[in-house]
């Protein structure tokens, strides 16, 4: 153990606020952890369908968070050739394409899990010094960047157990560690529940859209009667096909003001979303799509007044179509028409010729659009809850560790 230091976290639970500041102790990794590495498990030797639960190094930063309570993959390797967990390990990948991946600590709380090669395994040297969950959260929050600076190698970065031994971890008393870990794992549990709910809603929407757009599922009119048959239409028969105008992005403003109040849409953001604000608008309540770039073919219905750049195509119509419905319908087919010769593109002349089946009744279009919009609101609500909970967690991590 290293000499005690006067240390104190910004945020503590009430029962610990009156405790002395010297309840925090700074420790070298080599004083609290015993180090080892796992055994080789190739990618082809890991699958959810095999027999023995296992963890491979790339999974630590792709599949898991700070605490592993359920293992996703299994292996069919002979158990005599594997290294198994005792349930008290902290795992850190010893290699990665991004040096920051190497600081992705995971507390493995399950016994009998095969641990793959290229994983630094940390186990307690002595009992009742640290809670492995607390240590995992601490490493991810306070030491990830430090560990990345220890990485060696060009295309693949490597950090070995010997590189970690002089790192420091600051620990409060074990009861306080456990209290913090319990709280953070509860927050993670909430995020996981919301993420599962979001995935179910998204899957449900995909399934319903498939049934609606193939007419397996149909709405009735307000009198309980069938709507007329759908009809095949080309985009150019329903809409004026145009596009936005060139706009130098530095001219847009990120904050709303009376002068700069109209959102600007462009493919320069990953979701074809908000790129800034401008002082004029070009379109109102229209369908847009990304004409070129990585998001070529992405279709959105834009409600309200907005400006869009020349990499956004626009569909305009006064012919009585429910734009929300048509946007959703088009979004299921446009990707098939993107050209991947050079930069991905879906230009106006190609969009004009795309055919879709649409209800001949505006009322049926509107019913479908309203149903899907309600689903989208639920999905967006859950997404916002996830984002808020993740922000809450980040705030906790910043203030609970020294």
JSON list of N, CA and C in Angstrom, two decimals, residues 4 34 46 369:
[
{"chain": "A", "resi": 4, "resn": "UNK", "atom": "N", "xyz": [-0.89, 7.17, 2.66]},
{"chain": "A", "resi": 4, "resn": "UNK", "atom": "CA", "xyz": [-2.21, 7.79, 2.58]},
{"chain": "A", "resi": 4, "resn": "UNK", "atom": "C", "xyz": [-2.11, 9.22, 2.07]},
{"chain": "A", "resi": 34, "resn": "UNK", "atom": "N", "xyz": [-3.18, -9.24, -8.82]},
{"chain": "A", "resi": 34, "resn": "UNK", "atom": "CA", "xyz": [-2.34, -10.29, -9.40]},
{"chain": "A", "resi": 34, "resn": "UNK", "atom": "C", "xyz": [-2.67, -10.35, -10.89]},
{"chain": "A", "resi": 46, "resn": "UNK", "atom": "N", "xyz": [-15.92, -19.23, -31.43]},
{"chain": "A", "resi": 46, "resn": "UNK", "atom": "CA", "xyz": [-16.84, -18.59, -30.49]},
{"chain": "A", "resi": 46, "resn": "UNK", "atom": "C", "xyz": [-18.19, -18.34, -31.17]},
{"chain": "A", "resi": 369, "resn": "UNK", "atom": "N", "xyz": [-49.98, 6.75, -41.55]},
{"chain": "A", "resi": 369, "resn": "UNK", "atom": "CA", "xyz": [-48.98, 7.72, -41.11]},
{"chain": "A", "resi": 369, "resn": "UNK", "atom": "C", "xyz": [-49.14, 8.05, -39.63]}
]
